[in-house]
mmCIF file of C-alpha atoms in Angstrom:
data_model
loop_
_atom_site.group_PDB
_atom_site.id
_atom_site.type_symbol
_atom_site.label_atom_id
_atom_site.label_comp_id
_atom_site.label_asym_id
_atom_site.label_seq_id
_atom_site.Cartn_x
_atom_site.Cartn_y
_atom_site.Cartn_z
ATOM 1 C CA UNK A 21 0.202 0.003 -0.065
ATOM 2 C CA UNK A 22 1.410 3.341 -1.112
ATOM 3 C CA UNK A 23 1.334 6.541 0.948
ATOM 4 C CA UNK A 24 -0.794 9.291 -0.181
ATOM 5 C CA UNK A 25 1.203 12.228 -1.498
ATOM 6 C CA UNK A 26 0.344 15.714 -3.041
ATOM 7 C CA UNK A 27 2.162 17.362 -5.829
ATOM 8 C CA UNK A 28 0.514 20.832 -6.395
ATOM 9 C CA UNK A 29 2.307 24.113 -7.060
ATOM 10 C CA UNK A 30 0.403 27.531 -6.982
ATOM 11 C CA UNK A 31 2.392 30.493 -8.066
ATOM 12 C CA UNK A 32 1.478 34.144 -9.273
ATOM 13 C CA UNK A 33 3.985 36.112 -10.716
ATOM 14 C CA UNK A 34 4.905 38.201 -14.017
ATOM 15 C CA UNK A 35 6.234 36.894 -17.244
ATOM 16 C CA UNK A 36 9.862 37.624 -18.014
ATOM 17 C CA UNK A 37 9.386 37.206 -21.717
ATOM 18 C CA UNK A 38 6.765 36.648 -24.370
ATOM 19 C CA UNK A 39 5.480 33.108 -24.322
ATOM 20 C CA UNK A 40 6.881 30.769 -26.833
ATOM 21 C CA UNK A 41 4.539 28.246 -28.558
ATOM 22 C CA UNK A 42 6.426 25.057 -29.561
ATOM 23 C CA UNK A 43 5.695 21.680 -30.985
ATOM 24 C CA UNK A 44 2.982 20.621 -33.665
ATOM 25 C CA UNK A 45 -0.564 19.230 -33.387
ATOM 26 C CA UNK A 46 -1.371 17.349 -30.253
ATOM 27 C CA UNK A 47 2.063 17.965 -28.789
ATOM 28 C CA UNK A 48 1.824 21.983 -28.779
ATOM 29 C CA UNK A 49 3.096 23.581 -25.706
ATOM 30 C CA UNK A 50 3.718 27.006 -24.366
ATOM 31 C CA UNK A 51 7.001 27.506 -22.554
ATOM 32 C CA UNK A 52 6.948 30.410 -19.894
ATOM 33 C CA UNK A 53 9.295 31.983 -17.653
ATOM 34 C CA UNK A 54 7.490 33.397 -14.644
ATOM 35 C CA UNK A 55 9.147 35.598 -11.787
ATOM 36 C CA UNK A 56 7.943 35.579 -8.262
ATOM 37 C CA UNK A 57 9.443 37.720 -5.627
ATOM 38 C CA UNK A 58 9.272 38.125 -2.001
ATOM 39 C CA UNK A 59 10.614 41.153 0.125
ATOM 40 C CA UNK A 60 12.677 40.703 3.402
ATOM 41 C CA UNK A 61 14.004 43.207 5.690
ATOM 42 C CA UNK A 62 17.925 43.510 5.752
ATOM 43 C CA UNK A 63 18.897 45.780 8.684
ATOM 44 C CA UNK A 64 16.979 49.005 7.692
ATOM 45 C CA UNK A 65 16.429 48.345 3.965
ATOM 46 C CA UNK A 66 14.149 45.993 2.061
ATOM 47 C CA UNK A 67 15.644 43.557 -0.352
ATOM 48 C CA UNK A 68 13.656 41.756 -2.894
ATOM 49 C CA UNK A 69 14.427 38.113 -3.693
ATOM 50 C CA UNK A 70 13.327 37.001 -7.275
ATOM 51 C CA UNK A 71 12.771 33.181 -8.212
ATOM 52 C CA UNK A 72 12.193 32.213 -11.715
ATOM 53 C CA UNK A 73 9.978 29.393 -12.542
ATOM 54 C CA UNK A 74 9.911 27.465 -15.840
ATOM 55 C CA UNK A 75 6.130 26.699 -16.600
ATOM 56 C CA UNK A 76 4.668 24.507 -19.494
ATOM 57 C CA UNK A 77 1.045 24.886 -20.742
ATOM 58 C CA UNK A 78 -0.090 22.073 -22.955
ATOM 59 C CA UNK A 79 -2.767 21.487 -25.541
ATOM 60 C CA UNK A 80 -5.488 23.859 -26.722
ATOM 61 C CA UNK A 81 -4.969 25.831 -23.584
ATOM 62 C CA UNK A 82 -1.418 26.810 -24.578
ATOM 63 C CA UNK A 83 -2.933 28.369 -27.858
ATOM 64 C CA UNK A 84 -5.288 30.489 -25.947
ATOM 65 C CA UNK A 85 -2.853 31.707 -23.316
ATOM 66 C CA UNK A 86 -0.355 32.557 -26.233
ATOM 67 C CA UNK A 87 -3.006 35.019 -27.423
ATOM 68 C CA UNK A 88 -3.670 36.556 -23.910
ATOM 69 C CA UNK A 89 -0.203 36.924 -22.463
ATOM 70 C CA UNK A 90 2.996 38.875 -23.112
ATOM 71 C CA UNK A 91 6.015 39.846 -21.106
ATOM 72 C CA UNK A 92 4.941 41.499 -17.945
ATOM 73 C CA UNK A 93 1.556 39.949 -17.623
ATOM 74 C CA UNK A 94 0.797 39.060 -14.160
ATOM 75 C CA UNK A 95 -0.511 35.302 -14.201
ATOM 76 C CA UNK A 96 -1.914 32.850 -11.803
ATOM 77 C CA UNK A 97 -0.811 29.222 -12.344
ATOM 78 C CA UNK A 98 -1.775 26.090 -10.586
ATOM 79 C CA UNK A 99 -0.262 22.875 -11.567
ATOM 80 C CA UNK A 100 2.337 20.179 -10.622
ATOM 81 C CA UNK A 101 6.065 20.159 -9.993
ATOM 82 C CA UNK A 102 7.845 17.851 -12.706
ATOM 83 C CA UNK A 103 11.573 17.269 -13.573
ATOM 84 C CA UNK A 104 13.401 15.658 -16.338
ATOM 85 C CA UNK A 105 17.182 15.277 -17.093
ATOM 86 C CA UNK A 106 18.731 17.357 -19.792
ATOM 87 C CA UNK A 107 22.491 17.045 -20.461
ATOM 88 C CA UNK A 108 23.224 15.203 -17.294
ATOM 89 C CA UNK A 109 21.366 17.754 -15.006
ATOM 90 C CA UNK A 110 18.100 17.608 -13.462
ATOM 91 C CA UNK A 111 15.623 20.386 -14.732
ATOM 92 C CA UNK A 112 12.611 21.249 -12.638
ATOM 93 C CA UNK A 113 9.461 22.795 -14.282
ATOM 94 C CA UNK A 114 5.788 23.393 -13.384
ATOM 95 C CA UNK A 115 3.272 21.734 -15.731
ATOM 96 C CA UNK A 116 0.319 23.858 -15.466
ATOM 97 C CA UNK A 117 -3.129 22.589 -15.033
ATOM 98 C CA UNK A 118 -5.177 25.859 -14.670
ATOM 99 C CA UNK A 119 -4.096 29.400 -15.411
ATOM 100 C CA UNK A 120 -5.662 32.849 -15.215
ATOM 101 C CA UNK A 121 -4.415 36.097 -16.640
ATOM 102 C CA UNK A 122 -4.554 38.805 -13.828
ATOM 103 C CA UNK A 123 -3.347 41.731 -15.725
ATOM 104 C CA UNK A 124 -2.556 42.088 -19.315
ATOM 105 C CA UNK A 125 1.215 43.641 -18.618
ATOM 106 C CA UNK A 126 0.360 47.083 -19.273
ATOM 107 C CA UNK A 127 1.182 49.499 -16.304
ATOM 108 C CA UNK A 128 -1.848 49.929 -14.491
ATOM 109 C CA UNK A 129 -2.711 53.639 -13.304
ATOM 110 C CA UNK A 130 -3.290 54.288 -9.675
ATOM 111 C CA UNK A 131 -6.688 54.347 -8.900
ATOM 112 C CA UNK A 132 -8.081 56.018 -5.564
ATOM 113 C CA UNK A 133 -9.623 53.753 -3.198
ATOM 114 C CA UNK A 134 -13.384 54.126 -3.688
ATOM 115 C CA UNK A 135 -14.085 53.114 -0.188
ATOM 116 C CA UNK A 136 -12.076 55.919 1.463
ATOM 117 C CA UNK A 137 -13.140 59.535 1.638
ATOM 118 C CA UNK A 138 -11.527 62.068 -0.814
ATOM 119 C CA UNK A 139 -9.186 63.243 1.997
ATOM 120 C CA UNK A 140 -7.108 60.264 2.023
ATOM 121 C CA UNK A 141 -5.635 57.654 -0.266
ATOM 122 C CA UNK A 142 -4.052 55.738 2.570
ATOM 123 C CA UNK A 143 -6.100 52.805 3.667
ATOM 124 C CA UNK A 144 -4.319 52.255 7.013
ATOM 125 C CA UNK A 145 -5.115 56.129 8.004
ATOM 126 C CA UNK A 146 -8.722 56.432 6.767
ATOM 127 C CA UNK A 147 -12.031 55.304 8.204
ATOM 128 C CA UNK A 148 -13.559 53.073 5.798
ATOM 129 C CA UNK A 149 -16.858 54.093 4.143
ATOM 130 C CA UNK A 150 -19.456 51.254 3.919
ATOM 131 C CA UNK A 151 -19.528 49.557 0.622
ATOM 132 C CA UNK A 152 -23.184 48.663 1.036
ATOM 133 C CA UNK A 153 -24.252 52.217 0.807
ATOM 134 C CA UNK A 154 -25.510 52.624 4.404
#
């Protein structure tokens, strides 16, 4: 009897380059490089650590994503971690099962928080107004 296990990866990050559609027919796949970042405090300065992930999207889903995504796109990916040998090195990648484009890569303009009064754009200092119209 085997032990139960889970192989699930969830990441959200930005594409480092335009997606590349590769292969033909049923073996088409999209290769993505996705950057995720985490900030940490070092002394009195914030440092940002960036991890780069290789993600593969297979089949019809790959063609749809190729039309929607480009360098800078913020994307949410759910998949599993896989590995293979390449030139005597183990290579790790995420095989995407689900994806969602969060933003299209264009710079979003800052929008004032509609729940705050006009006197403040800082959500930590202002009293929120009711979103339910009370």
